[in-house]
Amino acid sequence: MRSFTYARAGSAADAVGRAGATGMAFVAGGTNLLDLMKADVLRPEGLVDISRLPLDRIEETADGGLRLGALARNADTAYDDRVQTRYPMLSMAILAGASAQLRNMATNGGNLLQRTRCYYFYDTATPCNKREPGSGCGAIGGVNRIHAILGASDRCIAVHPSDLCVALAALDAVVQVTGPEGERSIPFAEFHRLPGDRPEIDTTLQPGDLVTSIDLPAKGFAEHSTYLKIRDRASYAFALVSVAAGLEMDGGTVREARLALGGVAHKPWRDPEAEAALVGKPATPDSFRAAARVLLRDAKGHEHNSFKIDLAERAIVRALTDAAERKGAPRP
Amino acid sequence: MAQLNASLRPAPAPPPEPIPVTLNVNGVERTLHLAPWTTLLDALRLHLDLTGTKKGCDHGQCGACTVLVDGRRINACLTLAAMQDGRKVTTIEGLTTGDSLHPLQEAFIEHDAFQCGYCTPGQICSAAGLIAEGKATTDDEIRELMSGNLCRCGAYPNIVAAIRQAMAIAGPKAEGAP
Ligand SMILES: Cc1cc2nc3c(=O)[nH]c(=O)nc-3n(C[C@H](O)[C@H](O)[C@H](O)COP(=O)(O)OP(=O)(O)OC[C@H]3O[C@@H](n4cnc5c(N)ncnc54)[C@H](O)[C@@H]3O)c2cc1C
Ligand code: SF4
Ligand code: FES
Ligand code: FES
């Protein structure tokens, strides 16, 4: 790693103040930042350690939801009783990611801000518009098996690697932020962005912004939900395609549906039209497939990743089937 | 050939002052003065001569560097020593009591749960963390919750058997138990 300074933040305000200076970065669990610093992809001049700020609690909110502290560890979030019983898809998503050791270190806030696993982003010998704006995209015309099929641009076809975020998107979570301009709430759908012509920017956070918590609304789809992750090996690998699904059922009919996909785009992918296509329909593979086709209507593959289009369709059908059959419901 | 003359590069900033870091390592308080970029793994291996903890990938991918911090298993390669200031670190060297091995160490020997042994300290520390977490009851759950520890020699079946023994779970019951 290159040389850098280290300071521990005494409070959230102190953290925001320190991170305002150029070249400073927050470190929480360190599992993504230090990895990228060792690879020389990120080169901060100083780290502001926020890991001991008292933002690690999981608390009830006034509207019946749950507030997940930004510094709560992924493992503590996944194994929290309230998360497991009220938001089982979230618990499943976290436990499908990384390893037990990494989940003990990784924080919820850091998970939101982890960078893509695109091979070229990690390899400083190759062009990458995300790492070095204007240098070109190694993956377009290169090796692109893990890349995006939705929402990509001609500058970048990277995907967001998080599992946790896919469930947060499906649950309509809200990200609470404090920054140089004060506090604000960002609906999850507006937190991550598509690459467009600025692929170096992953989120709508501004410099110095600190994520303080992630709020879950009361509705957790606990009865009919699941998280399905498809990857190259059974464990400890990033998703090729993943699906967070939540349904509200009236007998055998879908009353409300939530569907978010991971591994397919620069952000967790939701499509209101696909969700609307499920409402009022019987919970059958045919109606699930029809909704999947709506969601994938504009999907576009590259040389090595076109298989993801079929894979995503089948994964959606399987996840919705599992959700309808209560496969992901909490154990009694 | 492009200019590789070092004098053309900007002068590097002077190295920051070493940071005092106090760790309780295997029951002994140790204070070190470390450059900020010293990982916990390098602090253990290079500054405290505790070379039982291994460096495999240095990127969080193999688990060879697994240690327990305040009783929880983590990858020592992806955290800075300074971030762990004041905490209790347990490494493979700290699992024995006097001359007697930890039950996991006994079980690994009994089940021949290694070949080259490079991954073993990490496997054992990870298994100690797994047992403390108490989330695994079946062989499948052991496999899943040990997936952060790779074994290049492929000793996995024996590793699972050793952990199962240390957990005091009878083999046939654990296999496929609810
Ligand atoms: C081998 C390996 C496998 C993995 N597999 C998976 C997987 O399958 N699925 C998955 O989802 N993830 C996976 N991960 C990624 C892991 O989940 C992330 O690295 C982790 O969640 C990041 O959290 P952290 O607290 O360690 O963040 P850090 O590394 O500390 O920080 C990451 C970024 O977030 C910023 N940041 C951190 N906290 C805040 C905050 N509160 N406010 C503002 N900015 C903040 C930091 O400045 C930094 O830019 C894997 C990682 C590794 C190393
Ligand atoms: S896909 Fe994006 S991250 Fe990957 S090389 Fe292209 S610009 Fe970089
Ligand atoms: S050396 Fe830390 S995980 Fe490989
Ligand atoms: S025993 Fe050789 S790597 Fe596991």
XYZ file of C-alpha atoms and ligand atoms in Angstrom:
579
model
C 0.000 0.000 0.000
C 1.040 3.573 -0.548
C 1.688 5.798 2.404
C -1.326 7.432 4.061
C -2.297 9.051 7.343
C -4.699 7.509 9.839
C -7.079 9.159 12.284
C -9.978 7.847 14.298
C -13.185 9.881 14.159
C -14.557 10.873 17.556
C -18.090 11.565 16.352
C -20.128 11.606 13.173
C -19.616 15.375 12.887
C -15.879 14.932 13.372
C -15.843 12.241 10.673
C -17.676 14.474 8.201
C -15.354 17.379 9.015
C -12.219 15.317 8.482
C -13.444 13.633 5.316
C -14.165 17.001 3.709
C -10.448 17.491 2.976
C -9.290 16.221 -0.412
C -7.841 12.732 -0.580
C -9.529 11.506 2.599
C -11.635 8.351 2.793
C -13.694 6.704 5.513
C -12.693 3.232 6.545
C -15.265 1.039 8.297
C -14.638 -2.726 8.022
C -11.818 -2.120 5.553
C -12.646 -5.226 3.539
C -13.162 -3.436 0.239
C -11.136 -0.274 0.714
C -7.928 -1.955 1.893
C -8.235 -4.601 -0.813
C -8.429 -1.878 -3.473
C -5.599 0.103 -1.861
C -3.364 -2.984 -1.975
C -4.231 -3.342 -5.656
C -3.277 0.349 -6.066
C -6.736 1.070 -7.503
C -7.616 3.513 -4.717
C -4.946 5.854 -3.393
C -6.340 7.906 -0.512
C -3.923 10.225 1.268
C -5.598 9.650 4.602
C -8.084 7.317 6.241
C -10.712 8.410 8.725
C -11.604 5.382 10.832
C -15.330 5.472 11.549
C -15.598 1.903 12.795
C -16.024 2.872 16.463
C -18.742 5.482 15.992
C -21.908 4.543 17.883
C -23.807 3.827 14.671
C -23.785 0.069 15.093
C -27.226 -0.507 16.576
C -30.322 -2.087 15.104
C -33.388 -0.278 16.404
C -37.143 -0.091 15.955
C -38.437 2.947 14.077
C -41.589 4.910 14.912
C -43.406 3.617 11.823
C -42.926 -0.053 12.707
C -39.789 -0.567 10.655
C -36.207 -1.246 11.602
C -33.185 1.072 11.533
C -29.947 -0.731 10.621
C -26.917 1.197 11.835
C -24.394 1.920 9.090
C -21.670 0.434 11.267
C -23.572 -2.670 12.318
C -21.650 -5.644 10.986
C -23.178 -7.655 8.171
C -23.117 -10.799 10.384
C -24.860 -9.070 13.306
C -27.495 -7.720 10.928
C -28.142 -11.083 9.279
C -28.454 -12.926 12.603
C -30.559 -10.268 14.350
C -33.842 -11.932 15.420
C -35.961 -9.059 14.130
C -34.251 -9.113 10.750
C -34.598 -12.885 10.506
C -38.296 -12.947 11.345
C -39.476 -9.704 9.729
C -37.100 -9.388 6.769
C -35.929 -12.946 6.007
C -34.899 -12.090 2.424
C -32.408 -9.571 3.823
C -30.899 -12.097 6.189
C -30.646 -14.638 3.357
C -29.015 -12.095 1.061
C -26.330 -11.162 3.584
C -25.566 -14.784 4.422
C -25.244 -15.573 0.703
C -22.386 -13.053 0.456
C -18.663 -13.241 1.195
C -17.504 -15.498 4.074
C -18.181 -15.708 7.807
C -14.945 -13.842 8.564
C -15.704 -11.062 6.082
C -19.276 -10.704 7.323
C -17.889 -10.261 10.848
C -15.831 -7.317 9.573
C -17.976 -5.770 6.831
C -20.394 -3.018 7.827
C -23.771 -2.236 6.302
C -22.640 1.204 5.114
C -19.457 -0.185 3.569
C -21.414 -2.873 1.783
C -23.490 -0.197 0.009
C -20.333 1.560 -1.146
C -18.275 -1.433 -2.254
C -16.894 -1.081 -5.770
C -17.396 -3.362 -8.768
C -15.444 -6.602 -9.149
C -14.844 -5.949 -12.888
C -11.424 -7.485 -13.632
C -10.219 -4.419 -15.507
C -11.194 -2.085 -12.705
C -8.814 -4.093 -10.486
C -5.980 -4.268 -13.035
C -4.170 -0.937 -13.207
C -2.334 -2.057 -16.364
C -5.579 -1.949 -18.374
C -7.929 0.852 -19.409
C -11.006 1.442 -17.274
C -13.284 4.468 -17.344
C -14.414 3.835 -13.796
C -10.898 3.812 -12.388
C -9.427 6.367 -14.770
C -12.101 8.445 -16.522
C -11.529 8.682 -20.249
C -9.082 5.767 -20.496
C -11.587 3.452 -22.175
C -13.393 0.299 -21.101
C -11.427 -2.944 -21.059
C -14.528 -5.079 -20.701
C -16.298 -3.872 -23.854
C -14.734 -6.116 -26.472
C -12.708 -7.823 -23.745
C -13.616 -10.519 -21.263
C -17.086 -9.695 -20.004
C -18.651 -12.844 -18.558
C -19.584 -11.187 -15.245
C -20.819 -7.929 -16.737
C -24.129 -6.109 -17.126
C -27.071 -6.996 -19.349
C -29.257 -4.063 -18.285
C -28.723 -0.322 -17.968
C -25.123 -0.320 -19.219
C -23.561 2.437 -21.306
C -20.925 2.534 -24.014
C -18.503 3.741 -21.328
C -18.988 1.024 -18.707
C -20.734 -2.333 -18.397
C -19.793 -3.106 -14.788
C -22.215 -4.561 -12.232
C -22.683 -3.705 -8.584
C -21.499 -6.735 -6.623
C -23.536 -6.514 -3.414
C -26.091 -9.084 -2.270
C -27.334 -7.031 0.685
C -28.227 -4.134 -1.624
C -30.467 -6.300 -3.803
C -32.657 -7.124 -0.822
C -32.592 -3.482 0.353
C -33.799 -2.414 -3.100
C -36.664 -4.907 -3.011
C -37.644 -3.732 0.486
C -37.694 0.000 -0.473
C -35.110 0.851 2.183
C -34.101 4.466 2.837
C -30.469 5.514 3.348
C -29.892 8.140 6.048
C -26.942 10.408 5.414
C -25.207 13.212 7.251
C -22.815 15.443 5.370
C -21.326 18.882 5.031
C -24.784 20.162 3.969
C -26.626 18.514 6.868
C -28.806 15.444 6.992
C -30.894 13.880 4.281
C -32.743 10.699 3.348
C -32.096 8.912 0.060
C -34.643 6.369 -1.206
C -32.736 3.203 -2.070
C -33.633 3.376 -5.775
C -31.856 6.756 -5.948
C -28.774 5.747 -3.965
C -26.870 3.902 -6.702
C -26.737 5.256 -10.247
C -26.322 3.921 -13.772
C -22.936 4.464 -15.447
C -24.031 6.749 -18.290
C -21.088 8.914 -19.286
C -19.809 9.188 -15.674
C -19.039 5.581 -14.696
C -16.523 6.773 -12.093
C -19.486 7.820 -9.920
C -21.306 4.882 -8.310
C -23.762 6.655 -6.015
C -25.499 9.953 -5.376
C -23.451 10.593 -2.206
C -21.424 13.802 -2.170
C -17.852 14.106 -0.875
C -17.793 13.982 2.929
C -21.251 12.341 3.167
C -21.470 9.733 5.893
C -24.115 7.022 5.776
C -25.516 6.786 9.303
C -28.224 4.160 8.909
C -30.396 2.230 6.513
C -34.075 2.275 7.398
C -36.416 -0.573 6.532
C -40.133 0.175 6.187
C -42.534 -1.977 8.199
C -43.468 -4.169 5.259
C -40.972 -7.039 5.072
C -42.812 -9.629 2.929
C -41.801 -12.190 5.558
C -44.483 -14.688 4.584
C -43.597 -14.922 0.911
C -40.070 -13.957 0.090
C -36.689 -15.321 -0.815
C -33.202 -14.459 -1.999
C -31.798 -16.645 -4.739
C -28.144 -16.335 -5.710
C -26.680 -18.093 -8.750
C -22.876 -18.266 -8.882
C -19.986 -20.323 -10.212
C -19.563 -22.326 -7.001
C -21.866 -23.160 -4.115
C -20.415 -20.620 -1.701
C -18.005 -17.698 -1.387
C -18.429 -16.243 -4.867
C -20.126 -13.159 -6.245
C -23.476 -13.495 -7.958
C -23.751 -14.065 -11.679
C -27.429 -13.339 -11.197
C -29.369 -12.956 -7.969
C -33.023 -12.302 -7.236
C -34.726 -10.838 -4.191
C -38.436 -11.572 -4.368
C -41.283 -10.622 -2.072
C -44.965 -11.307 -2.610
C -48.221 -10.563 -0.867
C -50.729 -13.253 -1.727
C -54.526 -13.534 -1.760
C -54.899 -17.271 -1.808
C -53.227 -18.282 -5.051
C -53.262 -14.759 -6.503
C -50.514 -12.161 -6.279
C -51.677 -8.958 -4.582
C -48.353 -7.147 -4.460
C -44.901 -8.017 -5.795
C -41.340 -6.859 -5.278
C -38.572 -8.066 -7.538
C -34.953 -6.892 -7.538
C -32.028 -8.365 -9.452
C -28.340 -8.400 -8.671
C -25.420 -9.180 -10.952
C -27.148 -7.716 -13.995
C -26.587 -3.948 -13.786
C -24.596 -1.084 -12.298
C -27.188 -0.966 -9.496
C -29.730 -3.374 -8.039
C -32.312 -3.600 -10.799
C -36.005 -2.989 -10.197
C -38.664 -2.579 -12.809
C -42.114 -1.261 -11.801
C -43.652 -2.625 -15.018
C -42.488 -6.152 -14.280
C -43.870 -5.907 -10.749
C -47.175 -4.529 -12.054
C -47.350 -7.429 -14.498
C -47.550 -9.819 -11.549
C -50.381 -8.118 -9.678
C -53.723 -9.922 -9.902
C -52.108 -12.901 -11.628
C -52.126 -16.495 -10.399
C -48.873 -17.630 -8.809
C -47.870 -19.894 -11.679
C -44.626 -20.364 -13.633
C -46.368 -18.903 -16.692
C -47.222 -15.586 -15.085
C -43.796 -15.459 -13.428
C -42.125 -16.048 -16.794
C -44.227 -13.330 -18.405
C -43.091 -10.859 -15.734
C -39.483 -11.954 -16.175
C -39.754 -11.207 -19.889
C -41.061 -7.735 -19.144
C -38.121 -7.110 -16.839
C -35.643 -8.414 -19.409
C -37.234 -6.756 -22.447
C -34.250 -4.451 -23.059
C -31.564 -6.886 -21.891
C -28.471 -6.860 -24.056
C -25.618 -9.358 -23.815
C -21.969 -9.016 -24.731
C -19.646 -11.672 -26.107
C -19.376 -13.766 -22.923
C -22.392 -12.860 -20.809
C -25.475 -13.399 -23.009
C -26.172 -16.552 -20.996
C -27.208 -14.216 -18.169
C -30.399 -13.275 -20.007
C -31.751 -16.843 -19.932
C -30.284 -17.382 -16.502
C -32.043 -14.296 -15.153
C -35.392 -15.389 -16.600
C -35.141 -18.811 -14.985
C -33.852 -17.378 -11.710
C -36.821 -14.994 -11.538
C -39.309 -17.816 -12.131
C -37.612 -19.984 -9.497
C -37.372 -17.215 -6.921
C -41.005 -16.174 -7.348
C -42.084 -19.809 -7.141
C -40.089 -20.286 -3.938
C -41.520 -17.066 -2.508
C -45.092 -18.081 -3.353
C -44.467 -21.471 -1.731
C -43.090 -19.770 1.382
C -39.677 -21.393 0.989
C -37.964 -18.363 2.439
C -40.394 -17.880 5.335
C -38.720 -17.773 8.743
C -38.447 -21.080 10.542
C -41.135 -21.386 13.256
C 11.614 3.491 -23.889
C 9.831 6.143 -21.909
C 11.671 8.042 -19.208
C 11.854 5.946 -16.083
C 13.918 8.523 -14.290
C 12.735 8.649 -10.690
C 13.677 12.307 -10.448
C 10.817 13.128 -12.834
C 8.243 11.842 -10.357
C 6.918 14.090 -7.613
C 8.855 13.645 -4.398
C 7.029 11.244 -2.078
C 5.429 12.801 0.991
C 7.441 12.173 4.156
C 6.212 9.033 5.908
C 3.620 9.775 8.588
C 4.645 9.352 12.220
C 4.363 5.778 13.512
C 1.162 5.224 15.486
C 1.225 3.616 18.934
C -0.923 0.498 18.869
C -1.627 -1.665 21.905
C -2.904 -5.163 21.348
C -3.562 -7.893 23.833
C -2.128 -10.810 21.899
C -2.752 -14.271 23.327
C -3.125 -12.787 26.782
C -0.045 -10.552 26.672
C -0.284 -6.779 26.292
C 1.983 -5.594 23.457
C 2.545 -1.988 22.413
C 3.961 -1.367 18.963
C 4.765 1.748 16.951
C 3.538 1.075 13.466
C 3.193 2.786 10.128
C -0.542 3.386 9.511
C -0.631 0.902 6.623
C 0.530 -2.030 8.738
C -2.158 -4.681 8.577
C -2.964 -6.731 11.652
C -1.470 -9.695 9.785
C 1.853 -7.958 9.201
C 1.905 -6.677 12.780
C 1.569 -10.261 14.045
C 4.025 -11.843 11.644
C 6.646 -9.137 11.134
C 6.539 -7.163 14.370
C 5.577 -9.809 16.933
C 7.202 -12.831 15.244
C 3.959 -14.769 15.516
C 4.317 -16.553 12.188
C 1.672 -19.186 12.887
C -0.878 -16.948 11.196
C -0.294 -17.310 7.460
C -0.443 -14.919 4.522
C -2.022 -16.652 1.546
C -3.643 -14.117 -0.745
C -3.476 -10.895 1.320
C -6.880 -9.995 -0.201
C -9.513 -11.649 1.983
C -9.971 -14.569 -0.369
C -8.321 -17.572 1.295
C -8.753 -17.409 5.078
C -5.138 -18.386 5.883
C -4.824 -15.222 8.005
C -7.900 -15.910 10.160
C -7.507 -14.828 13.787
C -9.983 -14.080 16.568
C -10.447 -10.475 17.641
C -12.473 -10.147 20.838
C -13.494 -13.737 20.170
C -14.730 -13.230 16.608
C -13.010 -14.613 13.543
C -11.778 -12.090 10.999
C -9.251 -11.892 8.144
C -6.159 -10.219 9.597
C -5.008 -9.183 6.111
C -7.929 -6.785 5.531
C -7.753 -4.755 8.707
C -5.158 -2.293 9.917
C -3.438 -2.992 13.224
C -4.346 0.573 14.241
C -8.036 -0.212 13.716
C -7.763 -3.014 16.310
C -6.025 -0.897 18.961
C -6.983 -1.994 22.468
C -8.525 -5.285 21.393
C -7.827 -8.905 22.288
C -6.276 -10.922 19.491
C -6.050 -14.698 19.615
C -3.853 -16.491 17.100
C -3.099 -20.178 16.614
C -0.228 -19.779 19.080
C -2.731 -18.702 21.739
C -5.141 -21.615 21.486
C -3.041 -24.060 23.488
C -3.182 -24.017 27.275
C 0.266 -24.776 28.626
C 1.364 -27.975 26.946
C -2.085 -29.207 26.066
C -3.519 -28.684 22.610
C -6.905 -27.130 21.934
C -9.597 -29.749 21.175
C -9.632 -28.528 17.583
C -5.887 -29.055 17.271
C -6.280 -32.586 18.693
C -9.121 -33.281 16.306
C -7.191 -32.007 13.267
C -4.323 -34.383 14.116
C -6.646 -37.290 14.785
C -8.512 -36.817 11.508
C -5.452 -36.026 9.411
C -7.167 -32.775 8.468
C -4.232 -31.330 6.530
C -1.443 -32.179 4.121
C 0.981 -29.256 3.763
C -0.508 -27.492 6.779
C -0.391 -23.997 5.317
C -4.110 -23.346 5.658
C -4.353 -25.119 9.026
C -3.845 -22.246 11.496
C -6.521 -20.292 9.659
C -8.828 -23.311 9.493
C -8.478 -23.919 13.218
C -8.986 -20.290 14.242
C -11.948 -20.083 11.881
C -13.410 -23.271 13.356
C -12.967 -21.839 16.857
C -14.955 -18.796 15.701
C -17.576 -21.012 14.084
C -18.079 -22.987 17.290
C -18.373 -19.786 19.323
C -20.972 -18.433 16.875
C -23.040 -21.578 17.353
C -24.812 -21.367 13.984
C -23.663 -24.661 12.467
C -25.281 -27.945 13.442
C -25.028 -30.060 10.283
C -22.087 -30.984 8.068
C -23.566 -28.819 5.319
C -23.711 -25.865 7.670
C -20.113 -26.478 8.726
C -19.094 -26.511 5.054
C -21.011 -23.342 4.288
C -19.739 -21.435 7.312
C -16.150 -22.603 6.693
C -16.226 -21.604 3.021
C -13.981 -18.620 3.745
C -11.084 -21.012 4.374
C -9.618 -22.560 1.266
C -7.417 -25.663 1.382
C -5.165 -26.038 -1.618
C -4.474 -29.661 -0.605
C -8.186 -30.474 -0.572
C -8.325 -31.828 2.974
C -11.926 -30.648 3.258
C -13.636 -33.941 4.229
C -11.220 -34.446 7.101
C -11.459 -30.805 8.160
C -15.247 -31.143 8.428
C -14.844 -34.400 10.368
C -12.378 -32.775 12.764
C -14.642 -29.792 13.373
C -17.622 -32.053 13.860
C -15.692 -34.003 16.485
C -14.635 -30.842 18.257
C -18.232 -29.721 18.280
C -19.013 -33.005 19.955
C -21.632 -33.835 17.382
C -21.949 -37.518 16.530
C -21.176 -38.007 12.814
C -24.308 -39.865 11.612
C -26.599 -37.471 13.495
C -24.927 -34.380 12.108
C -25.138 -35.617 8.522
C -28.426 -34.324 7.157
C -29.852 -33.583 10.602
C -32.562 -30.876 10.619
C -13.156 -12.204 -0.974
C -14.379 -11.336 -0.875
C -15.613 -11.841 -1.231
C -16.747 -11.052 -1.130
N -17.955 -11.562 -1.519
C -19.070 -10.789 -1.437
C -20.335 -11.280 -1.854
O -20.469 -12.427 -2.289
N -21.405 -10.456 -1.748
C -21.290 -9.184 -1.270
O -22.302 -8.494 -1.193
N -20.120 -8.688 -0.912
C -19.007 -9.468 -0.976
N -17.801 -8.948 -0.603
C -17.702 -7.523 -0.332
C -17.930 -7.142 1.108
O -19.277 -7.375 1.427
C -17.589 -5.659 1.209
O -16.192 -5.541 1.062
C -18.034 -5.070 2.522
O -19.422 -5.110 2.663
C -17.563 -3.623 2.627
O -17.845 -3.131 3.924
P -16.684 -2.537 4.827
O -17.317 -2.054 6.074
O -15.573 -3.499 4.980
O -16.258 -1.312 3.925
P -14.845 -0.526 3.744
O -13.916 -1.363 2.965
O -14.408 -0.037 5.083
O -15.354 0.682 2.896
C -15.831 0.533 1.582
C -16.175 1.911 1.030
O -17.282 2.457 1.704
C -16.975 3.721 2.265
N -17.731 3.762 3.505
C -17.754 2.800 4.475
N -18.660 3.104 5.421
C -19.225 4.282 5.050
C -20.241 5.123 5.615
N -20.866 4.800 6.762
N -20.562 6.259 4.968
C -19.942 6.596 3.807
N -18.980 5.856 3.226
C -18.632 4.700 3.833
C -15.485 3.722 2.411
O -14.969 5.031 2.369
C -15.055 2.925 1.208
O -15.033 3.726 0.069
C -16.641 -9.731 -0.656
C -15.407 -9.222 -0.278
C -14.276 -10.005 -0.372
C -12.954 -9.444 0.039
S -16.876 -2.242 -17.334
Fe -16.643 -0.326 -16.183
S -15.350 -0.976 -14.505
Fe -15.070 -2.547 -16.091
S -13.385 -1.849 -17.433
Fe -15.245 -1.027 -18.299
S -15.326 1.027 -17.389
Fe -13.978 -0.150 -16.071
S -4.266 -13.878 3.509
Fe -6.019 -12.995 4.403
S -7.613 -14.054 3.396
Fe -5.859 -14.768 2.322
S -3.357 -28.510 4.094
Fe -2.308 -27.665 2.396
S -3.586 -25.949 1.950
Fe -4.773 -27.007 3.388
